[in-house]
PDB file of C-alpha atoms in Angstrom:
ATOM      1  CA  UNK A  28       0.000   0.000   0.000  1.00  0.00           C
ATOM      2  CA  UNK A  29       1.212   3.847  -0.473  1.00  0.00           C
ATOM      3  CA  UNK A  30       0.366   6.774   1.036  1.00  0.00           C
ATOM      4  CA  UNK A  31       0.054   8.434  -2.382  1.00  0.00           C
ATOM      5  CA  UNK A  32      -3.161   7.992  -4.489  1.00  0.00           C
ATOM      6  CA  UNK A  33      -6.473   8.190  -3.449  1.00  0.00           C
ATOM      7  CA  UNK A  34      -8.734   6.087  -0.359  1.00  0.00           C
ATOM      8  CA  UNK A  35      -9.366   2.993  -1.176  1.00  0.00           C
ATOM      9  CA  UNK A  36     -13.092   3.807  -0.408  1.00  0.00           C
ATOM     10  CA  UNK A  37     -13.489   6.410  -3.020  1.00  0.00           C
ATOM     11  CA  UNK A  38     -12.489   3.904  -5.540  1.00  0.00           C
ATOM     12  CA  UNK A  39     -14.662   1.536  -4.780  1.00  0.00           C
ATOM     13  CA  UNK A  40     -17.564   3.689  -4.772  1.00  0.00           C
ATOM     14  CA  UNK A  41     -16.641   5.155  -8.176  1.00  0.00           C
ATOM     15  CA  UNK A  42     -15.830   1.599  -9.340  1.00  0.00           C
ATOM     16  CA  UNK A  43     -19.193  -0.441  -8.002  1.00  0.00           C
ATOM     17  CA  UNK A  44     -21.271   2.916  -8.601  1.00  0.00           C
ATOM     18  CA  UNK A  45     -22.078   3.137  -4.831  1.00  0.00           C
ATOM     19  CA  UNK A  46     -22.023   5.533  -2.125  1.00  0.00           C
ATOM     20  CA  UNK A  47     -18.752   5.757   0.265  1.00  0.00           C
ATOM     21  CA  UNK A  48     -20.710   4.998   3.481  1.00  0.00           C
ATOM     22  CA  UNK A  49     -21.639   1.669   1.014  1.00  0.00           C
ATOM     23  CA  UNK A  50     -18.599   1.373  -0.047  1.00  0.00           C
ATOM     24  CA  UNK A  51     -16.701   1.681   3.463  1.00  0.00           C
ATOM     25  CA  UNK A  52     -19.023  -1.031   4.692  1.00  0.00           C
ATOM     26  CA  UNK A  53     -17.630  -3.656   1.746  1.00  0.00           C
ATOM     27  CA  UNK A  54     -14.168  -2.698   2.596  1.00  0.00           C
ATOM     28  CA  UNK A  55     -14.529  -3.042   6.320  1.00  0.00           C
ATOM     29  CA  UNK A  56     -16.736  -6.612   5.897  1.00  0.00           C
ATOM     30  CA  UNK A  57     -13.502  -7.993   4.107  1.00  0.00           C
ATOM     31  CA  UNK A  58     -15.223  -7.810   0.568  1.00  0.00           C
ATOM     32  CA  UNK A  59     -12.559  -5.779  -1.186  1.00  0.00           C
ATOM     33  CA  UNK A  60      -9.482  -7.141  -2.246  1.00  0.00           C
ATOM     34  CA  UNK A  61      -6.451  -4.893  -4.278  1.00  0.00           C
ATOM     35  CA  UNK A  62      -4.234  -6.310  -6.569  1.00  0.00           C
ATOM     36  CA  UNK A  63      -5.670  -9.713  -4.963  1.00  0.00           C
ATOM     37  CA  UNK A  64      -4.868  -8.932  -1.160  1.00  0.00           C
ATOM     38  CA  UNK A  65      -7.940  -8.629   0.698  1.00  0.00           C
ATOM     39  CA  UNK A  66      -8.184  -5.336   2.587  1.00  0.00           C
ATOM     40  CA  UNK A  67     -10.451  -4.306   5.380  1.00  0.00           C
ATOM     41  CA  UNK A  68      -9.420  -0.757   5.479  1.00  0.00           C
ATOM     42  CA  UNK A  69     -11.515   2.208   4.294  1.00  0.00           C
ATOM     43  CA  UNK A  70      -8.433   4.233   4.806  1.00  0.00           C
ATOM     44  CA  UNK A  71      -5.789   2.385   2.493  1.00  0.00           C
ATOM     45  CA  UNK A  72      -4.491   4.582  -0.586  1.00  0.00           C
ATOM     46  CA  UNK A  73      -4.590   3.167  -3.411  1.00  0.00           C
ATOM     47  CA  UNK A  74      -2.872   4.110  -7.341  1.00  0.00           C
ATOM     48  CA  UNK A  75      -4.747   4.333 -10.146  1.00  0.00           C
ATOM     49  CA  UNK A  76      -2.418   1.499 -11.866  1.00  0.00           C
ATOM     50  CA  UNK A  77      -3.748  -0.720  -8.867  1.00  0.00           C
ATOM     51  CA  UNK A  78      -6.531  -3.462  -9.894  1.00  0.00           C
ATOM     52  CA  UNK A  79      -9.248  -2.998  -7.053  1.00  0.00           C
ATOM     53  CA  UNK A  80     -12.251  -5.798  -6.842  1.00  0.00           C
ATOM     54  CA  UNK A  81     -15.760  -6.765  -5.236  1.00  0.00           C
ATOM     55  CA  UNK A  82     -15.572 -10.000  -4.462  1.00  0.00           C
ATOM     56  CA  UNK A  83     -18.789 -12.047  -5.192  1.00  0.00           C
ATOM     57  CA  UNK A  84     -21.283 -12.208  -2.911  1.00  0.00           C
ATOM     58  CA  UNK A  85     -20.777  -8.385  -1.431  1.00  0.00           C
ATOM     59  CA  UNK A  86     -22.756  -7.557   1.246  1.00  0.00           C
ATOM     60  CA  UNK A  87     -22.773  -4.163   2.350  1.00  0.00           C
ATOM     61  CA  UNK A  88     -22.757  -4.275   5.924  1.00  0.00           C
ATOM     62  CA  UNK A  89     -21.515  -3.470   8.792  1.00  0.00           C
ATOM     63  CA  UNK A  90     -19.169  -6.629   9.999  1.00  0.00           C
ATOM     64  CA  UNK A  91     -20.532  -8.059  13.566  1.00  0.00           C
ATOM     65  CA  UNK A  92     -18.017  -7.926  16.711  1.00  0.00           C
ATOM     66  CA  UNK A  93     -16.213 -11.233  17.339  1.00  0.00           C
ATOM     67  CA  UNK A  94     -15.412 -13.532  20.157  1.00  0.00           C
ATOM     68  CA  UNK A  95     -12.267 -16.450  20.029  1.00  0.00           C
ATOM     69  CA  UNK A  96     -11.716 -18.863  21.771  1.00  0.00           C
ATOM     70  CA  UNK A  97      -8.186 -19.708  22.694  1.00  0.00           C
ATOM     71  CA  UNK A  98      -6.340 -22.925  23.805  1.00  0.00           C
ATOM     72  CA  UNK A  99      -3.535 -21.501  26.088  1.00  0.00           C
ATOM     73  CA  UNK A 100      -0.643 -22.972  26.557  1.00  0.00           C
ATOM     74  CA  UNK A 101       0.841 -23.294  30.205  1.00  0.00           C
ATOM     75  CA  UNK A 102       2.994 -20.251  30.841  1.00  0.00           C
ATOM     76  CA  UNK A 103       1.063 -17.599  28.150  1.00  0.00           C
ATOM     77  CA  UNK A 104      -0.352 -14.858  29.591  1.00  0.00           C
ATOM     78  CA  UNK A 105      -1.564 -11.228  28.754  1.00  0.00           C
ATOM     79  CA  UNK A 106       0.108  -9.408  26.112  1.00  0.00           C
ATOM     80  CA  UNK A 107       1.646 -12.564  24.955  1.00  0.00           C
ATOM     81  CA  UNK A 108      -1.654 -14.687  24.755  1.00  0.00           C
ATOM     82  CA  UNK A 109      -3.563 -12.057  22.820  1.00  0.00           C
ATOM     83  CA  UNK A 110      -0.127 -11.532  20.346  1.00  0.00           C
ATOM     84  CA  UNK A 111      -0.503 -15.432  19.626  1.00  0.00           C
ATOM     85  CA  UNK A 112      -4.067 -15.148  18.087  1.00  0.00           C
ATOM     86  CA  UNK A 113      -2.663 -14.530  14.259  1.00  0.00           C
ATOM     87  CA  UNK A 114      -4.336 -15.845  11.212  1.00  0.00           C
ATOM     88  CA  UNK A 115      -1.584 -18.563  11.430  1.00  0.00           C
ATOM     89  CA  UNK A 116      -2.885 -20.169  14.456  1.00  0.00           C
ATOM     90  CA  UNK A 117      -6.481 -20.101  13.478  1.00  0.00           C
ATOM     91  CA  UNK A 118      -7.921 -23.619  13.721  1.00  0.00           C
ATOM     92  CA  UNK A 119      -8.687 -24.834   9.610  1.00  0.00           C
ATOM     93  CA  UNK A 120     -10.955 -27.425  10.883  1.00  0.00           C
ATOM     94  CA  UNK A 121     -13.497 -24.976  11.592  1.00  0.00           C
ATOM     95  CA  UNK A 122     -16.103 -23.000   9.999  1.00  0.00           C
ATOM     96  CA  UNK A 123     -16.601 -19.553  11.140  1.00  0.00           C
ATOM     97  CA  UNK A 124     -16.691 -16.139   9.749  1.00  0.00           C
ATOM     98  CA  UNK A 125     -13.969 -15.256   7.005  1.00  0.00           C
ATOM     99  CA  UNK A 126     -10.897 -14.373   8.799  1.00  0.00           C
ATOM    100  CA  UNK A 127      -9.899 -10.869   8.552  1.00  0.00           C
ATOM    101  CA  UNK A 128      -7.498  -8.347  10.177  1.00  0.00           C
ATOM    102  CA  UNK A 129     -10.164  -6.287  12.136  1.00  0.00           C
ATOM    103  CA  UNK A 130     -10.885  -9.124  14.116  1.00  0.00           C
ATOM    104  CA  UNK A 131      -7.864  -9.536  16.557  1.00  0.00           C
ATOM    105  CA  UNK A 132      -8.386  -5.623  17.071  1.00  0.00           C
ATOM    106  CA  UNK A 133      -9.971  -4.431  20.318  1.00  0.00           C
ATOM    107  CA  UNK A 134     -10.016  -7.665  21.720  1.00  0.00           C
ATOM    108  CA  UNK A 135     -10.786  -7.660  25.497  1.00  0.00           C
ATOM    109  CA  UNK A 136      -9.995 -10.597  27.709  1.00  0.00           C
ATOM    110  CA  UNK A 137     -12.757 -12.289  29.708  1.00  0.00           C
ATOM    111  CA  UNK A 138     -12.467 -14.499  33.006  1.00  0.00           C
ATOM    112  CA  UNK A 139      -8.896 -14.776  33.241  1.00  0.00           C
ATOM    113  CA  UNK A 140      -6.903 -17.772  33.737  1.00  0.00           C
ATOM    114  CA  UNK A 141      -3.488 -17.964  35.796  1.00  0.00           C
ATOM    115  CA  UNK A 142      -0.365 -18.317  34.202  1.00  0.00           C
ATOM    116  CA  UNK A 143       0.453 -21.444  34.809  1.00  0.00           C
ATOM    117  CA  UNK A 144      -2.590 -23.126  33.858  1.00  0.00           C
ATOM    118  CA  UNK A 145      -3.241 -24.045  30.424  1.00  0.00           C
ATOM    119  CA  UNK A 146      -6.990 -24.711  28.657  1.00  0.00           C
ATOM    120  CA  UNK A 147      -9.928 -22.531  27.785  1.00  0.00           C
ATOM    121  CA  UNK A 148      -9.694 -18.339  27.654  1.00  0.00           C
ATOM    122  CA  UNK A 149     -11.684 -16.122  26.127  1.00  0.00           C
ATOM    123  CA  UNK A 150     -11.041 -12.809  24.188  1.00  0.00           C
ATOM    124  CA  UNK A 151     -14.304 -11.200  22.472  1.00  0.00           C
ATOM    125  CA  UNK A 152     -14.954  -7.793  20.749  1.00  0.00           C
ATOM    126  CA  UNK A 153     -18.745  -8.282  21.760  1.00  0.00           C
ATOM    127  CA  UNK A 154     -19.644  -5.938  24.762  1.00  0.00           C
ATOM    128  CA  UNK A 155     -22.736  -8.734  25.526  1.00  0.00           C
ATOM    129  CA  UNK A 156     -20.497 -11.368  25.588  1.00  0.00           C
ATOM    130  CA  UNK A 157     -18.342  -9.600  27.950  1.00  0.00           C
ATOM    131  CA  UNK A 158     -20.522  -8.355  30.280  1.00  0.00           C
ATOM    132  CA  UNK A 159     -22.138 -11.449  30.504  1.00  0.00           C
ATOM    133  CA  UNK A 160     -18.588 -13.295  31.445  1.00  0.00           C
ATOM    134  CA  UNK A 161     -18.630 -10.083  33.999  1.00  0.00           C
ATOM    135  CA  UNK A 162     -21.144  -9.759  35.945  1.00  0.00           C
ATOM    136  CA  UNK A 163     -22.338 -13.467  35.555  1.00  0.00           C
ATOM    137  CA  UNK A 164     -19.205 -14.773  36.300  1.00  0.00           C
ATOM    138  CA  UNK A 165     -20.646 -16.321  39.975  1.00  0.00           C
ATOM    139  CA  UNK A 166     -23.284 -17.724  37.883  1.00  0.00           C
ATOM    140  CA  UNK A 167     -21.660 -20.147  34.937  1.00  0.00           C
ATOM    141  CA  UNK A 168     -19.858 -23.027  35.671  1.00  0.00           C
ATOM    142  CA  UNK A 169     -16.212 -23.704  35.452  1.00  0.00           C
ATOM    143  CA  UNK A 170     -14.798 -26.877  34.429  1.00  0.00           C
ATOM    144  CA  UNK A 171     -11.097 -28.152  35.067  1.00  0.00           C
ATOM    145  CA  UNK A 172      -8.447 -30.994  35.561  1.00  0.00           C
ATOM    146  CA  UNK A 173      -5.615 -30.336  37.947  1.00  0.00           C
ATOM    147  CA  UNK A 174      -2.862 -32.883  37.972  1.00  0.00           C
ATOM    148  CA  UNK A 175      -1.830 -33.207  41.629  1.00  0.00           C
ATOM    149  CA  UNK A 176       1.516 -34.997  43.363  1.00  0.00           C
ATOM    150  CA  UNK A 177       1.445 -35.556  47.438  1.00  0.00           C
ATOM    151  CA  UNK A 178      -0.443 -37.158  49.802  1.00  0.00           C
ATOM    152  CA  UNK A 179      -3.928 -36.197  50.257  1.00  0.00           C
ATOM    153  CA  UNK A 180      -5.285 -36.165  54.184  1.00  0.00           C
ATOM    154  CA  UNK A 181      -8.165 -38.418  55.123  1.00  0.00           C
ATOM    155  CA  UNK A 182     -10.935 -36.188  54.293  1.00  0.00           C
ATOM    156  CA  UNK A 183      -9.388 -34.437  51.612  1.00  0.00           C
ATOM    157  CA  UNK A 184     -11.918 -34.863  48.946  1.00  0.00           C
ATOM    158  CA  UNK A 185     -15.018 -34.304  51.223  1.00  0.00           C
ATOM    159  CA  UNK A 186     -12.993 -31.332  52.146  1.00  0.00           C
ATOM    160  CA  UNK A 187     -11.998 -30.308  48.377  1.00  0.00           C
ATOM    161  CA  UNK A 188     -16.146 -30.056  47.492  1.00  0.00           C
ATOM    162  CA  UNK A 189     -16.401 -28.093  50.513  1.00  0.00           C
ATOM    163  CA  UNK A 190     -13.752 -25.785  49.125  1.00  0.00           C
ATOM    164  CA  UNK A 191     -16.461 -23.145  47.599  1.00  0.00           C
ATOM    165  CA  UNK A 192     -18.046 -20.400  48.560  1.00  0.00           C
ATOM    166  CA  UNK A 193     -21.935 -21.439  49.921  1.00  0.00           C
ATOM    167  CA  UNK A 194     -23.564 -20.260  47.112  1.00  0.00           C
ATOM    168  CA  UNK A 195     -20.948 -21.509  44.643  1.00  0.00           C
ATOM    169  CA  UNK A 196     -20.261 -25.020  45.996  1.00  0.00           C
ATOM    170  CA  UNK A 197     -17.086 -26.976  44.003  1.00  0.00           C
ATOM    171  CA  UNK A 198     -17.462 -30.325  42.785  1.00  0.00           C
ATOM    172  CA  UNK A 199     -14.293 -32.635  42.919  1.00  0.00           C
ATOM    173  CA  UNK A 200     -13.559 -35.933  42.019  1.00  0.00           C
ATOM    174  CA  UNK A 201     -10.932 -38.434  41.149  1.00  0.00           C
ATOM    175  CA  UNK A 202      -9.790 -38.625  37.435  1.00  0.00           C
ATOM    176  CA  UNK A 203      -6.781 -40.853  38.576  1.00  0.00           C
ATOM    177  CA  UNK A 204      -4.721 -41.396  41.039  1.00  0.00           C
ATOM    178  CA  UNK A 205      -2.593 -37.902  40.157  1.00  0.00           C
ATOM    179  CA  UNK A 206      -5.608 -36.467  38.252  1.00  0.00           C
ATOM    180  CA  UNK A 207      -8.969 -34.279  40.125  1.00  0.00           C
ATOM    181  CA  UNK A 208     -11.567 -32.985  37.991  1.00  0.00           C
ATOM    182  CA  UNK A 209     -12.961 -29.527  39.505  1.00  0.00           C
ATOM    183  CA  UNK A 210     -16.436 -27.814  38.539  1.00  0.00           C
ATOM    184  CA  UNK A 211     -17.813 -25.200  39.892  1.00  0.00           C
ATOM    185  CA  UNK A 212     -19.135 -21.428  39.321  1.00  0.00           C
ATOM    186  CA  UNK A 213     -17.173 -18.907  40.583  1.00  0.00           C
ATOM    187  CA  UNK A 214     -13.744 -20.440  40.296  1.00  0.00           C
ATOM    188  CA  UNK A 215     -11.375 -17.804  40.358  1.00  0.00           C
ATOM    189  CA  UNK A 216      -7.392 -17.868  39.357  1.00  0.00           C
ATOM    190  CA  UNK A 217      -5.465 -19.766  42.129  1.00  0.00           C
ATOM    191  CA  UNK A 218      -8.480 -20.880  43.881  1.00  0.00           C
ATOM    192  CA  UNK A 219      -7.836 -24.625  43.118  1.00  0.00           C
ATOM    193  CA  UNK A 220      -3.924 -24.533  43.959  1.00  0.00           C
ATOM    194  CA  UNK A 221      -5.201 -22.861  47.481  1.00  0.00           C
ATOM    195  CA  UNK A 222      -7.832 -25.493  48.024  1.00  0.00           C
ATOM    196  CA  UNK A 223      -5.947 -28.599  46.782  1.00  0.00           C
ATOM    197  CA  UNK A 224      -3.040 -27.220  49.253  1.00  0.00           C
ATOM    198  CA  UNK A 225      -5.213 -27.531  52.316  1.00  0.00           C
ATOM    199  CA  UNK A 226      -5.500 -30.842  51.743  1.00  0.00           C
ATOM    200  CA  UNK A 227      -1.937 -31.877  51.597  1.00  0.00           C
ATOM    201  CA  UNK A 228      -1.377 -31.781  47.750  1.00  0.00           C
ATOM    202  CA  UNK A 229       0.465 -29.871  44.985  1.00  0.00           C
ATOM    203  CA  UNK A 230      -1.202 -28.623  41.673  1.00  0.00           C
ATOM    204  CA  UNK A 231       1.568 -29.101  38.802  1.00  0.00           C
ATOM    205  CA  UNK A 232      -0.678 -29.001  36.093  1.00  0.00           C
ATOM    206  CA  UNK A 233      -4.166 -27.422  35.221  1.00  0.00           C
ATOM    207  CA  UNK A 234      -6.225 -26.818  32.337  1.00  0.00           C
ATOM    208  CA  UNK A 235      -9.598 -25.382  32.404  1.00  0.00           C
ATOM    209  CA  UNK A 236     -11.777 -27.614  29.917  1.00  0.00           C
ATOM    210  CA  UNK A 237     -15.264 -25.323  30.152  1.00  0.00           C
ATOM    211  CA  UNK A 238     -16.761 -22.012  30.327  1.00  0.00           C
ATOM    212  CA  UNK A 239     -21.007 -22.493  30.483  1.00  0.00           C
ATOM    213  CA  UNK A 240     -21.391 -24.433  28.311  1.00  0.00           C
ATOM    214  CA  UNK A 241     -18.712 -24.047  25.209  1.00  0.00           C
ATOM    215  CA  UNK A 242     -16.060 -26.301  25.534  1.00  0.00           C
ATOM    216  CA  UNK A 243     -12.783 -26.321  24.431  1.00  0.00           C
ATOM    217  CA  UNK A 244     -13.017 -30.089  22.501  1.00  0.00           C
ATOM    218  CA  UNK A 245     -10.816 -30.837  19.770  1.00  0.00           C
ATOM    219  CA  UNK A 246      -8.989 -27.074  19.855  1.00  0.00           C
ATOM    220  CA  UNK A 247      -5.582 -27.526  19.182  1.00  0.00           C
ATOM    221  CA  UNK A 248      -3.216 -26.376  21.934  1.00  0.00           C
ATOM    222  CA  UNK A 249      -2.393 -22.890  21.133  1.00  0.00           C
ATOM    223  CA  UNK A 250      -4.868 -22.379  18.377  1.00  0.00           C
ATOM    224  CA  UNK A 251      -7.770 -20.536  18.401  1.00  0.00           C
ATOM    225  CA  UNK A 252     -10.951 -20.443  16.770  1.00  0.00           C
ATOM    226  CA  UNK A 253     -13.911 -18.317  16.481  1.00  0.00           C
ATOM    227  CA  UNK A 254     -17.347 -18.736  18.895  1.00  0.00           C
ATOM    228  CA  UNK A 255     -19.882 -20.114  16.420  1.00  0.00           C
ATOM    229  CA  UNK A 256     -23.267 -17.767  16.390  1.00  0.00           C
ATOM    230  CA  UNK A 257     -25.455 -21.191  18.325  1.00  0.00           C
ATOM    231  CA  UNK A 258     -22.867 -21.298  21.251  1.00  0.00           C
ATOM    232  CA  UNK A 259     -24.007 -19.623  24.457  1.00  0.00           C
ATOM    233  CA  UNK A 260     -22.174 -19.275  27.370  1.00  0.00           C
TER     234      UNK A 260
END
């Protein structure tokens, strides 16, 4: 791109015979491409000598907000999570909205997830979606697996699903012998390393499998894909 020439969205609107507010909204929905590079910018400069295209199927409107869903890796947090979400570690396998540029801008994080832990975090553009995983938090269900070493004491597990807060009891239970399952709403970062320690063991592994009910499945450690329009939290 150049910064001589003229906005892109000029010449689309003198080449598709449309207005600029029409032809902003093509650009910006990722229906534009110049010299066969898709752009999403209203603002890019363009040269006459430059071949400019609609793509087919056009829609003229304004794109929706986005939320992804990422599989962290143990030891990725803040500004280094959100830098890995690139159009490189989008999941192929699936289908969601076309990838473009826009959509890793803006991106807020939503119910955090400690460092050390690996699994299920959320980034979204969508101020519903956010406020929802805000002020609902204490209300939707987290699921998780903790891999443990030590001994636990007698009544460790009775004492593990007692490990809540009263209105947000935790469920625990034996995956294997090294292995607990958590669930419960209202977890919040370390909670499960403070609870398990109580009890005589060590946390040296956990991933967070759930949020509500979307699930992390078949996501690819560090990948990331987008939340389809049926999934609620």
């Amino acid at each position: 791109m150049t910064d001589e020439g003229i906005r892109l969205a000029k010449r689309v609107a003198e080449t598709a015979g449309c207005s600029r507010a029409e032809a902003e909204r093509y650009i910006a929905g990722g229906w534009v491409s110049v010299d066969g590079e898709v752009i999403d910018d209203p603002a890019t400069r363009v040269l006459p000598a430059q071949q400019v295209l609609l793509l087919p199927g056009a829609k003229a409107e304004e794109p929706q907000p986005v939320t992804i869903l990422l599989h962290k890796p143990a030891g990725l947090h803040g500004k280094a999570a959100l830098d890995s979400l690139q159009q490189g570690t989008l999941f192929e396998e699936e289908r969601g909205p076309r990838f473009l540029k826009r959509h890793l801008n803006k991106l807020t994080p939503a119910m955090p997830l400690e460092a050390m832990a690996s699994g299920l975090v959320v980034f979204s553009q969508d101020w519903r979606v956010l406020r929802k995983l805000g002020q609902d938090s204490d209300r939707i269900e987290q699921e998780y697996v903790a891999e443990v070493s030590g001994a636990i004491v007698e009544d460790g597990l009775a004492r593990l699903n007692a490990g809540g807060r009263p209105n947000a009891p935790i469920k625990a239970s034996w995956q294997s012998e090294a292995r607990l399952r958590f669930a419960g709403k209202g977890i919040e970062p370390g909670q499960i390393e403070a609870i398990c320690a109580k009890v005589g063991l060590q946390v040296t592994g956990l991933r967070r499998l759930r949020i509500g009910r979307v699930a992390l499945s078949s996501l690819p450690l560090g990948q990331w894909r987008y939340l389809r329009e049926i999934e609620r939290f």
